[in-house]
CSV table of C-alpha atoms and ligand atoms in Angstrom, one decimal:
chain,number,residue,atom,x,y,z
A,5,MET,CA,13.7,19.2,-8.4
A,6,ILE,CA,10.6,17.2,-7.5
A,7,GLY,CA,9.6,17.1,-3.9
A,8,ILE,CA,8.6,13.7,-2.4
A,9,THR,CA,6.6,12.5,0.6
A,10,VAL,CA,7.2,8.9,1.6
A,11,LEU,CA,4.3,7.6,3.6
A,12,GLY,CA,5.6,4.5,5.5
A,13,SER,CA,9.3,5.3,4.9
A,14,THR,CA,10.7,2.9,7.5
A,15,GLY,CA,9.0,-0.1,5.8
A,16,SER,CA,10.2,-2.4,3.0
A,17,ILE,CA,8.8,-0.3,0.2
A,18,GLY,CA,9.8,3.0,2.0
A,19,VAL,CA,13.4,1.9,2.3
A,20,SER,CA,13.6,0.8,-1.4
A,21,THR,CA,12.1,4.1,-2.4
A,22,LEU,CA,14.8,6.1,-0.5
A,23,ASP,CA,17.4,3.9,-2.1
A,24,VAL,CA,16.2,4.7,-5.6
A,25,VAL,CA,15.7,8.4,-4.8
A,26,ALA,CA,19.3,8.6,-3.4
A,27,ARG,CA,20.6,7.5,-6.8
A,28,HIS,CA,19.1,10.6,-8.4
A,29,PRO,CA,19.9,13.6,-6.1
A,30,GLU,CA,19.6,16.0,-9.0
A,31,ARG,CA,16.0,15.1,-9.7
A,32,PHE,CA,14.4,14.4,-6.3
A,33,ARG,CA,14.3,16.0,-2.9
A,34,VAL,CA,12.6,14.3,0.1
A,35,VAL,CA,10.2,16.7,1.8
A,36,ALA,CA,8.5,14.4,4.3
A,37,LEU,CA,9.1,11.0,5.9
A,38,THR,CA,6.5,9.2,8.0
A,39,ALA,CA,6.3,6.1,10.1
A,40,ASN,CA,4.0,4.5,12.7
A,41,ARG,CA,6.1,3.8,15.8
A,42,ASP,CA,9.7,3.2,14.8
A,43,ALA,CA,11.3,6.4,16.0
A,44,GLN,CA,14.8,5.0,15.9
A,45,GLY,CA,14.4,4.0,12.2
A,46,LEU,CA,12.9,7.3,11.3
A,47,ALA,CA,15.6,9.3,13.2
A,48,GLN,CA,18.3,7.5,11.2
A,49,GLN,CA,16.5,8.3,7.9
A,50,CYS,CA,16.1,11.9,8.9
A,51,ARG,CA,19.8,12.3,9.6
A,52,ARG,CA,20.6,10.8,6.2
A,53,VAL,CA,17.9,12.4,4.0
A,54,ARG,CA,17.3,15.7,5.9
A,55,PRO,CA,13.5,16.1,5.1
A,56,ALA,CA,11.6,19.2,6.1
A,57,TYR,CA,9.0,17.1,8.0
A,58,ALA,CA,9.0,13.9,9.9
A,59,VAL,CA,5.7,12.4,11.0
A,60,MET,CA,5.1,9.6,13.6
A,61,ALA,CA,1.5,8.3,13.5
A,62,ASP,CA,2.0,7.5,17.2
A,63,PRO,CA,2.3,10.6,19.5
A,64,GLN,CA,4.6,8.9,22.0
A,65,ALA,CA,6.9,7.9,19.2
A,66,ALA,CA,6.9,11.5,18.0
A,67,ALA,CA,8.1,12.7,21.4
A,68,GLN,CA,10.8,10.1,21.2
A,69,LEU,CA,11.8,11.2,17.7
A,70,ARG,CA,12.1,14.8,18.9
A,71,GLU,CA,14.5,13.6,21.6
A,72,LEU,CA,16.5,11.5,19.2
A,73,LEU,CA,17.0,14.5,16.9
A,74,ALA,CA,17.7,17.1,19.6
A,75,ASP,CA,21.3,17.5,18.6
A,76,MET,CA,20.7,17.5,14.8
A,77,LYS,CA,21.5,20.8,13.0
A,78,GLY,CA,18.4,21.9,10.9
A,79,PRO,CA,16.1,19.1,12.2
A,80,PRO,CA,12.8,18.4,10.5
A,81,GLU,CA,9.6,19.6,11.9
A,82,VAL,CA,8.2,16.6,13.8
A,83,LEU,CA,4.5,16.1,13.6
A,84,SER,CA,2.2,13.4,14.9
A,85,GLY,CA,-1.1,11.8,14.4
A,86,ALA,CA,-3.2,10.6,11.5
A,87,ALA,CA,-4.1,14.2,10.4
A,88,ALA,CA,-0.4,15.0,10.0
A,89,LEU,CA,0.0,12.1,7.5
A,90,GLU,CA,-2.7,13.8,5.4
A,91,GLN,CA,-1.1,17.1,5.8
A,92,VAL,CA,2.3,16.0,4.5
A,93,ALA,CA,0.7,14.1,1.6
A,94,ALA,CA,-0.8,17.4,0.4
A,95,LEU,CA,2.0,19.9,0.8
A,96,PRO,CA,2.3,22.4,-2.1
A,97,GLU,CA,6.1,21.7,-2.4
A,98,VAL,CA,5.4,18.0,-2.9
A,99,GLY,CA,4.9,16.6,-6.4
A,100,VAL,CA,5.1,12.9,-5.7
A,101,VAL,CA,3.6,10.9,-2.8
A,102,MET,CA,4.8,7.3,-2.3
A,103,ALA,CA,1.8,5.6,-0.5
A,104,ALA,CA,3.6,2.8,1.3
A,105,VAL,CA,1.8,2.5,4.6
A,106,VAL,CA,0.5,-1.0,5.2
A,107,GLY,CA,-3.2,-1.7,5.6
A,108,ALA,CA,-6.3,0.5,5.7
A,109,ALA,CA,-4.4,3.0,7.8
A,110,GLY,CA,-3.0,4.3,4.5
A,111,MET,CA,-6.4,5.1,3.0
A,112,LEU,CA,-6.9,8.7,4.3
A,113,PRO,CA,-3.4,10.0,3.5
A,114,THR,CA,-3.6,8.3,0.1
A,115,LEU,CA,-6.9,10.0,-0.6
A,116,ALA,CA,-5.5,13.3,0.6
A,117,ALA,CA,-2.6,13.0,-1.9
A,118,ALA,CA,-5.1,12.3,-4.7
A,119,ARG,CA,-7.3,15.2,-3.7
A,120,ALA,CA,-4.2,17.5,-3.8
A,121,GLY,CA,-3.6,16.4,-7.4
A,122,LYS,CA,-0.3,14.6,-6.7
A,123,ARG,CA,1.5,11.9,-8.7
A,124,VAL,CA,0.5,9.1,-6.3
A,125,LEU,CA,2.7,6.0,-6.4
A,126,LEU,CA,0.5,3.3,-4.9
A,127,ALA,CA,2.0,0.4,-3.0
A,128,ASN,CA,-0.7,0.5,-0.4
A,129,LYS,CA,-3.1,-1.8,-2.2
A,130,GLU,CA,-5.4,-2.0,0.8
A,131,ALA,CA,-6.4,1.7,0.2
A,132,LEU,CA,-7.8,0.7,-3.2
A,133,VAL,CA,-9.4,-2.5,-1.9
A,134,VAL,CA,-11.3,-0.5,0.8
A,135,ALA,CA,-12.0,2.7,-1.1
A,136,GLY,CA,-11.6,1.9,-4.8
A,137,ALA,CA,-14.5,4.0,-6.0
A,138,LEU,CA,-13.7,6.9,-3.8
A,139,LEU,CA,-10.0,6.9,-4.6
A,140,MET,CA,-10.4,6.6,-8.4
A,141,ARG,CA,-13.0,9.4,-8.3
A,142,ALA,CA,-10.6,11.6,-6.3
A,143,VAL,CA,-7.9,11.0,-8.8
A,144,ALA,CA,-10.1,11.9,-11.8
A,145,ASP,CA,-11.7,14.9,-10.1
A,146,HIS,CA,-8.4,16.5,-8.9
A,147,GLY,CA,-6.1,15.7,-11.9
A,148,ALA,CA,-4.0,13.4,-9.9
A,149,LEU,CA,-1.9,10.6,-11.5
A,150,LEU,CA,-2.1,7.2,-9.9
A,151,LEU,CA,0.8,4.9,-10.8
A,152,PRO,CA,0.9,1.3,-9.5
A,153,ILE,CA,3.9,0.1,-7.5
A,154,ASP,CA,2.7,-3.4,-6.9
A,155,SER,CA,5.0,-5.3,-9.2
A,156,GLU,CA,2.1,-7.1,-11.0
A,157,HIS,CA,0.1,-3.9,-11.6
A,158,ASN,CA,3.2,-2.0,-12.6
A,159,ALA,CA,3.9,-4.7,-15.1
A,160,ILE,CA,0.3,-4.6,-16.5
A,161,PHE,CA,0.5,-0.9,-16.7
A,162,GLN,CA,3.7,-1.2,-18.8
A,163,CYS,CA,2.1,-3.8,-21.1
A,164,LEU,CA,-1.0,-1.7,-21.8
A,165,PRO,CA,-1.3,1.1,-24.4
A,166,PRO,CA,-1.3,4.7,-23.1
A,167,ASN,CA,-5.1,5.0,-23.9
A,168,TYR,CA,-6.2,2.0,-21.9
A,169,GLY,CA,-8.5,4.4,-20.0
A,170,GLU,CA,-10.9,4.2,-22.9
A,171,GLY,CA,-11.7,0.6,-21.7
A,172,LEU,CA,-9.8,-2.6,-22.0
A,173,ALA,CA,-12.1,-4.0,-24.7
A,174,ALA,CA,-11.8,-0.8,-26.7
A,175,VAL,CA,-8.0,-1.1,-26.8
A,176,GLY,CA,-8.1,-4.8,-27.9
A,177,VAL,CA,-7.3,-6.4,-24.5
A,178,GLU,CA,-8.8,-9.9,-24.1
A,179,ARG,CA,-7.6,-10.5,-20.5
A,180,ILE,CA,-5.1,-9.7,-17.9
A,181,LEU,CA,-2.8,-12.5,-16.7
A,182,LEU,CA,-2.0,-11.7,-13.0
A,183,THR,CA,1.0,-13.8,-11.9
A,184,ALA,CA,1.5,-15.2,-8.4
A,185,SER,CA,4.5,-16.9,-6.9
A,186,GLY,CA,2.2,-19.2,-4.9
A,187,GLY,CA,4.2,-18.3,-1.7
A,188,PRO,CA,6.2,-20.6,0.5
A,189,PHE,CA,3.4,-23.2,0.8
A,190,ARG,CA,2.6,-23.7,-2.9
A,191,ASP,CA,3.5,-27.3,-2.8
A,192,ALA,CA,3.2,-28.0,0.9
A,193,ASP,CA,1.1,-31.0,2.1
A,194,PRO,CA,-2.3,-29.2,2.9
A,195,GLY,CA,-2.4,-31.3,6.1
A,196,THR,CA,0.7,-29.5,7.5
A,197,LEU,CA,-0.6,-25.9,7.0
A,198,ALA,CA,-2.5,-25.7,10.3
A,199,GLY,CA,0.9,-26.0,12.1
A,200,VAL,CA,2.7,-23.3,10.1
A,201,THR,CA,4.6,-20.7,12.3
A,202,PRO,CA,4.8,-16.9,11.6
A,203,GLU,CA,8.5,-17.5,10.7
A,204,GLN,CA,7.7,-20.1,8.1
A,205,ALA,CA,4.9,-17.9,6.6
A,206,CYS,CA,7.2,-14.9,6.4
A,207,ALA,CA,10.0,-16.7,4.6
A,208,HIS,CA,8.9,-15.9,1.1
A,209,PRO,CA,10.9,-17.8,-1.6
A,210,ASN,CA,11.5,-14.8,-4.0
A,211,TRP,CA,10.6,-11.5,-2.3
A,212,SER,CA,11.8,-9.7,0.9
A,213,MET,CA,8.8,-7.8,2.2
A,214,GLY,CA,7.0,-6.5,5.3
A,215,ARG,CA,5.4,-9.2,7.6
A,216,LYS,CA,1.8,-8.5,6.8
A,217,ILE,CA,2.2,-8.8,3.0
A,218,SER,CA,4.4,-11.9,3.5
A,219,VAL,CA,1.6,-13.7,5.4
A,220,ASP,CA,-0.8,-12.5,2.7
A,221,SER,CA,1.4,-14.1,0.1
A,222,ALA,CA,1.5,-17.3,2.0
A,223,THR,CA,-2.3,-17.5,2.2
A,224,MET,CA,-2.6,-16.0,-1.3
A,225,MET,CA,-4.9,-13.4,0.1
A,226,ASN,CA,-2.3,-11.0,-1.4
A,227,LYS,CA,-3.4,-12.2,-4.9
A,228,GLY,CA,-7.0,-11.7,-3.9
A,229,LEU,CA,-6.4,-8.2,-2.8
A,230,GLU,CA,-4.4,-7.6,-6.1
A,231,LEU,CA,-7.3,-9.0,-8.1
A,232,ILE,CA,-9.5,-6.3,-6.6
A,233,GLU,CA,-6.8,-3.7,-7.0
A,234,ALA,CA,-6.4,-4.6,-10.7
A,235,CYS,CA,-10.2,-4.2,-11.3
A,236,TRP,CA,-10.0,-0.6,-10.0
A,237,LEU,CA,-6.8,0.4,-11.6
A,238,PHE,CA,-7.6,-0.9,-15.1
A,239,GLY,CA,-11.4,-0.4,-15.1
A,240,THR,CA,-12.3,-4.1,-15.5
A,241,SER,CA,-14.1,-7.0,-13.8
A,242,PRO,CA,-12.7,-10.2,-12.2
A,243,GLU,CA,-13.8,-12.3,-15.2
A,244,ARG,CA,-11.3,-10.6,-17.4
A,245,ILE,CA,-8.4,-11.4,-15.0
A,246,GLN,CA,-6.8,-14.8,-14.8
A,247,VAL,CA,-4.5,-15.6,-11.9
A,248,VAL,CA,-1.4,-17.6,-13.1
A,249,VAL,CA,0.9,-19.2,-10.6
A,250,HIS,CA,4.5,-18.6,-11.8
A,251,PRO,CA,6.9,-19.8,-9.1
A,252,GLN,CA,10.0,-18.0,-10.4
A,253,SER,CA,8.6,-14.5,-10.1
A,254,VAL,CA,10.5,-13.3,-13.2
A,255,ILE,CA,7.4,-12.4,-15.3
A,256,HIS,CA,5.6,-9.9,-13.2
A,257,SER,CA,2.3,-10.1,-15.2
A,258,LEU,CA,1.0,-10.2,-18.8
A,259,VAL,CA,-1.7,-8.7,-21.0
A,260,GLN,CA,-3.3,-10.9,-23.7
A,261,TYR,CA,-4.7,-9.1,-26.8
A,262,VAL,CA,-7.5,-10.1,-29.2
A,263,ASP,CA,-5.0,-10.7,-32.0
A,264,GLY,CA,-3.2,-13.5,-30.0
A,265,SER,CA,-0.3,-11.3,-28.8
A,266,VAL,CA,0.7,-11.6,-25.2
A,267,LEU,CA,2.9,-8.9,-23.7
A,268,ALA,CA,4.8,-9.5,-20.5
A,269,GLN,CA,7.1,-7.5,-18.3
A,270,LEU,CA,10.1,-9.4,-16.8
A,271,GLY,CA,12.8,-8.5,-14.3
A,272,ASN,CA,14.5,-9.7,-11.2
A,273,PRO,CA,12.2,-9.7,-8.2
A,274,ASP,CA,13.2,-6.3,-6.7
A,275,MET,CA,10.7,-3.6,-6.0
A,276,ARG,CA,13.2,-0.9,-7.0
A,277,THR,CA,12.2,-1.5,-10.6
A,278,PRO,CA,8.5,-0.6,-10.3
A,279,ILE,CA,9.5,2.3,-8.0
A,280,ALA,CA,12.0,3.7,-10.4
A,281,HIS,CA,9.6,3.2,-13.3
A,282,ALA,CA,6.8,5.2,-11.6
A,283,LEU,CA,9.1,7.9,-10.3
A,284,ALA,CA,10.6,8.5,-13.8
A,285,TRP,CA,7.5,7.7,-15.9
A,286,PRO,CA,7.1,8.3,-18.9
A,287,GLN,CA,10.9,8.3,-18.9
A,288,ARG,CA,13.2,5.6,-17.5
A,289,MET,CA,16.0,5.9,-15.0
A,290,ALA,CA,18.4,3.6,-13.2
A,291,SER,CA,17.1,1.7,-10.2
A,292,GLY,CA,20.1,-0.2,-8.9
A,293,VAL,CA,18.5,-3.5,-9.8
A,294,MET,CA,20.7,-6.3,-11.3
A,295,PRO,CA,20.0,-6.9,-15.0
A,296,LEU,CA,18.0,-10.0,-15.7
A,297,ASP,CA,20.1,-13.0,-16.7
A,298,LEU,CA,17.8,-15.2,-18.8
A,299,PHE,CA,20.5,-18.0,-19.0
A,300,ALA,CA,20.6,-18.1,-15.2
A,301,VAL,CA,16.7,-18.2,-15.0
A,302,ALA,CA,16.7,-20.9,-17.7
A,303,ARG,CA,13.0,-21.9,-17.3
A,304,LEU,CA,9.7,-20.3,-16.5
A,305,ASP,CA,6.8,-22.5,-15.1
A,306,PHE,CA,3.1,-21.8,-14.9
A,307,GLN,CA,0.1,-23.5,-13.2
A,308,PRO,CA,-3.5,-22.6,-12.3
A,309,PRO,CA,-4.2,-21.5,-8.7
A,310,ASP,CA,-5.5,-24.0,-6.2
A,311,LEU,CA,-8.6,-22.5,-4.6
A,312,VAL,CA,-9.1,-25.4,-2.2
A,313,ARG,CA,-5.6,-25.1,-0.8
A,314,PHE,CA,-5.9,-21.3,-0.7
A,315,PRO,CA,-9.4,-20.5,0.5
A,316,CYS,CA,-8.4,-16.8,1.0
A,317,LEU,CA,-8.1,-16.4,-2.8
A,318,ARG,CA,-11.6,-17.9,-3.2
A,319,LEU,CA,-13.0,-15.5,-0.6
A,320,ALA,CA,-11.4,-12.6,-2.4
A,321,TYR,CA,-13.0,-13.7,-5.7
A,322,GLU,CA,-16.3,-13.8,-4.0
A,323,ALA,CA,-15.9,-10.4,-2.4
A,324,ALA,CA,-14.8,-8.9,-5.7
A,325,ALA,CA,-17.9,-10.3,-7.4
A,326,ALA,CA,-20.2,-9.1,-4.5
A,327,GLY,CA,-18.7,-5.6,-4.7
A,328,GLY,CA,-20.1,-2.8,-2.5
A,329,THR,CA,-18.8,-3.1,1.1
A,330,ALA,CA,-17.5,-6.7,0.7
A,331,PRO,CA,-13.9,-5.9,-0.2
A,332,ALA,CA,-13.6,-3.5,2.8
A,333,VAL,CA,-15.0,-6.2,5.1
A,334,LEU,CA,-12.6,-8.8,3.5
A,335,ASN,CA,-9.6,-6.5,4.1
A,336,ALA,CA,-10.5,-5.5,7.7
A,337,ALA,CA,-11.1,-9.2,8.7
A,338,ASN,CA,-7.8,-10.2,7.0
A,339,GLU,CA,-5.8,-7.4,8.8
A,340,VAL,CA,-7.2,-8.6,12.2
A,341,ALA,CA,-6.6,-12.3,11.4
A,342,VAL,CA,-3.1,-11.8,10.1
A,343,ALA,CA,-2.1,-9.7,13.2
A,344,ALA,CA,-3.6,-12.4,15.4
A,345,PHE,CA,-1.6,-15.1,13.5
A,346,LEU,CA,1.6,-13.1,13.8
A,347,GLU,CA,1.0,-12.8,17.6
A,348,ARG,CA,0.4,-16.6,17.7
A,349,ARG,CA,-3.2,-16.2,18.9
A,350,ILE,CA,-4.6,-18.2,16.0
A,351,GLY,CA,-3.2,-20.8,13.6
A,352,PHE,CA,-2.4,-20.2,9.9
A,353,THR,CA,-5.5,-21.9,8.6
A,354,ASP,CA,-7.7,-19.9,11.0
A,355,ILE,CA,-7.0,-16.8,8.9
A,356,ALA,CA,-9.3,-17.9,6.1
A,357,ARG,CA,-11.9,-19.1,8.7
A,358,VAL,CA,-12.0,-15.7,10.4
A,359,VAL,CA,-12.2,-13.9,7.1
A,360,GLY,CA,-15.0,-16.2,5.8
A,361,GLU,CA,-17.0,-15.9,8.9
A,362,THR,CA,-16.7,-12.2,9.0
A,363,LEU,CA,-17.9,-11.9,5.4
A,364,ALA,CA,-20.8,-14.1,6.2
A,365,ALA,CA,-21.8,-12.0,9.2
A,366,ARG,CA,-21.5,-8.7,7.3
A,367,PRO,CA,-23.2,-9.3,3.9
A,368,SER,CA,-22.3,-6.7,1.2
A,369,VAL,CA,-24.2,-3.4,1.1
A,370,ALA,CA,-24.1,-1.3,-2.1
A,371,ILE,CA,-22.1,2.0,-1.8
A,372,GLY,CA,-24.1,4.9,-3.1
A,373,GLU,CA,-22.7,7.6,-5.4
A,374,GLY,CA,-22.6,10.3,-2.7
A,375,GLN,CA,-21.4,8.1,0.2
A,376,GLY,CA,-18.0,9.0,1.4
A,377,VAL,CA,-15.2,7.9,3.5
A,378,GLU,CA,-17.2,7.9,6.7
A,379,LEU,CA,-19.2,4.8,5.6
A,380,LEU,CA,-16.0,2.9,4.7
A,381,LEU,CA,-14.4,3.8,8.1
A,382,GLU,CA,-17.6,2.5,9.8
A,383,VAL,CA,-17.6,-0.7,7.7
A,384,ASP,CA,-13.9,-1.2,8.5
A,385,ARG,CA,-14.5,-0.6,12.3
A,386,GLU,CA,-17.5,-3.0,12.4
A,387,ALA,CA,-15.8,-5.7,10.4
A,388,ARG,CA,-12.8,-5.5,12.8
A,389,ALA,CA,-15.1,-6.0,15.8
A,390,VAL,CA,-16.7,-9.0,14.2
A,391,ALA,CA,-13.3,-10.5,13.2
A,392,ASP,CA,-12.0,-9.9,16.7
A,393,ARG,CA,-14.8,-12.0,18.1
A,394,GLN,CA,-14.0,-14.7,15.5
A,395,VAL,CA,-10.4,-14.6,16.6
A,396,GLN,CA,-11.4,-15.1,20.3
A,397,ALA,CA,-13.4,-18.1,19.2
A,398,GLN,CA,-10.5,-19.6,17.2
A,399,ALA,CA,-7.8,-18.6,19.8
A,400,VAL,CA,-5.3,-21.4,20.3
M,501,LIG,P1,6.1,-2.7,6.1
M,501,LIG,O1,5.4,-3.3,7.2
M,501,LIG,O2,7.5,-3.1,5.8
M,501,LIG,O3,6.1,-1.1,6.3
M,501,LIG,C1,4.9,-0.4,6.5
M,501,LIG,C2,5.2,1.1,6.8
M,501,LIG,O4,3.9,1.7,7.2
M,501,LIG,C3,6.2,1.3,7.9
M,501,LIG,O5,6.9,2.5,7.6
M,501,LIG,C4,5.2,1.6,9.1
M,501,LIG,O6,5.8,2.4,10.1
M,501,LIG,C5,4.1,2.3,8.5
M,501,LIG,N1,2.8,2.1,9.2
M,501,LIG,C6,2.3,0.9,9.6
M,501,LIG,N2,1.1,1.1,10.3
M,501,LIG,C7,0.9,2.4,10.2
M,501,LIG,C8,-0.2,3.2,10.7
M,501,LIG,N3,-1.2,2.7,11.4
M,501,LIG,N4,-0.1,4.5,10.5
M,501,LIG,C9,0.9,5.1,9.8
M,501,LIG,N5,1.9,4.4,9.3
M,501,LIG,C10,1.9,3.0,9.5
M,501,LIG,O7,5.2,-2.9,4.8
M,501,LIG,P2,5.7,-3.0,3.3
M,501,LIG,O8,6.1,-4.4,2.9
M,501,LIG,O9,6.7,-1.9,2.9
M,501,LIG,O10,4.3,-2.8,2.5
M,501,LIG,C11,3.7,-1.5,2.4
M,501,LIG,C12,2.6,-1.5,1.4
M,501,LIG,O11,3.1,-1.9,0.1
M,501,LIG,C13,1.5,-2.6,1.8
M,501,LIG,O12,0.3,-2.2,1.4
M,501,LIG,C14,1.9,-3.8,0.8
M,501,LIG,O13,0.8,-4.6,0.5
M,501,LIG,C15,2.5,-3.0,-0.4
M,501,LIG,N6,3.4,-3.8,-1.2
M,501,LIG,C16,4.6,-4.1,-0.6
M,501,LIG,C17,5.5,-4.9,-1.4
M,501,LIG,C18,6.9,-5.3,-0.8
M,501,LIG,O14,7.7,-5.8,-1.6
M,501,LIG,N7,7.2,-5.0,0.4
M,501,LIG,C19,5.2,-5.2,-2.7
M,501,LIG,C20,4.0,-4.8,-3.2
M,501,LIG,C21,3.1,-4.1,-2.5
M,502,LIG,MG1,2.3,-7.8,-5.8
């Protein structure tokens, strides 16, 4: 029996993870569940899954959760606060940690899981964008295993040979082809984008996801974050990665080799496939996902990305090239801007403006070998303050 901690269990990835795990009760046991503020949602999961620990990041929500579980026989130990997230990510009885918190808030518990040598299933791409060097070093130093859940990165991982850690050139890889759906506004008239509502931005054509990543998909910042994520995961630079817009989201990414071969991973757009893959790896197990029907799919289309229509993707390319603290600034500004857009304080096209101006105000600084998480937390805090001021200036 493998013990699992699910960080962010009430979210879209968290719910899909519990669905997959419930299909294999003989293999997995849920040890800890965590959420931010949704005490109702976590209480329901606790009654069904019966974990040993339940963590609410928010202390008031933890008090509410204790009340909601007062009549439960054998209730979980309810903990609260950011430190408790790190604690349940490093428990000795846990072998696998699903990192599915959204945003930089997931960085510290993900690092804790890596430092405890766990199998870390990484959905929380922002952790890698902010703290790539630190997280990859923690994985190497503590014998952890980092497996990508992001569908594109999971696909790339599946298309690479087992020894890709020797370097992509050494194993004959010419480039990585990172697919993108293009989101709901792929073909929209650019003149209409300023008036887009949160509801329209969150209505993704192919995937059902949390609100933050849905907006990121609509601006294509998601692909920018994924570009940076891919550089860390596969030890490569942005020049070796080509973004390919593929509206059907059936091919989840591809790897092109020097001999002309191109390997792709295909499947229905359902996150339970990469989740089951990473849980069972190097074996395979059922995920509950419908088999792909190629006759129903019938055609696959491809086009280059439009960096004028999607300035967030261009900004992410620039931050990736600048390196150092730039990706952390990009991510912090984007989190602030997306939250402001979802609260209707700024318009859709203001997101890129806030991110661009924050990056301009906080030029990249190199991160030294010995510099740790404190620097990144400070960069994140400062960039949020700058972005907040930009939001005030843009406010509608
Ligand atoms: P979501 O908003 O549906 O869920 C987020 C989870 O994190 C919730 O359980 C929430 O309670 C918790 N959380 C939020 N803020 C927190 C905080 N400050 N402290 C502690 N916990 C907090 O998000 P999601 O769509 O499931 O995405 C989760 C992560 O996975 C993101 O990084 C996203 O980019 C990535 N991802 C998601 C998908 C998808 O299909 N949803 C696909 C690829 C990657
Ligand atoms: Mg993805």
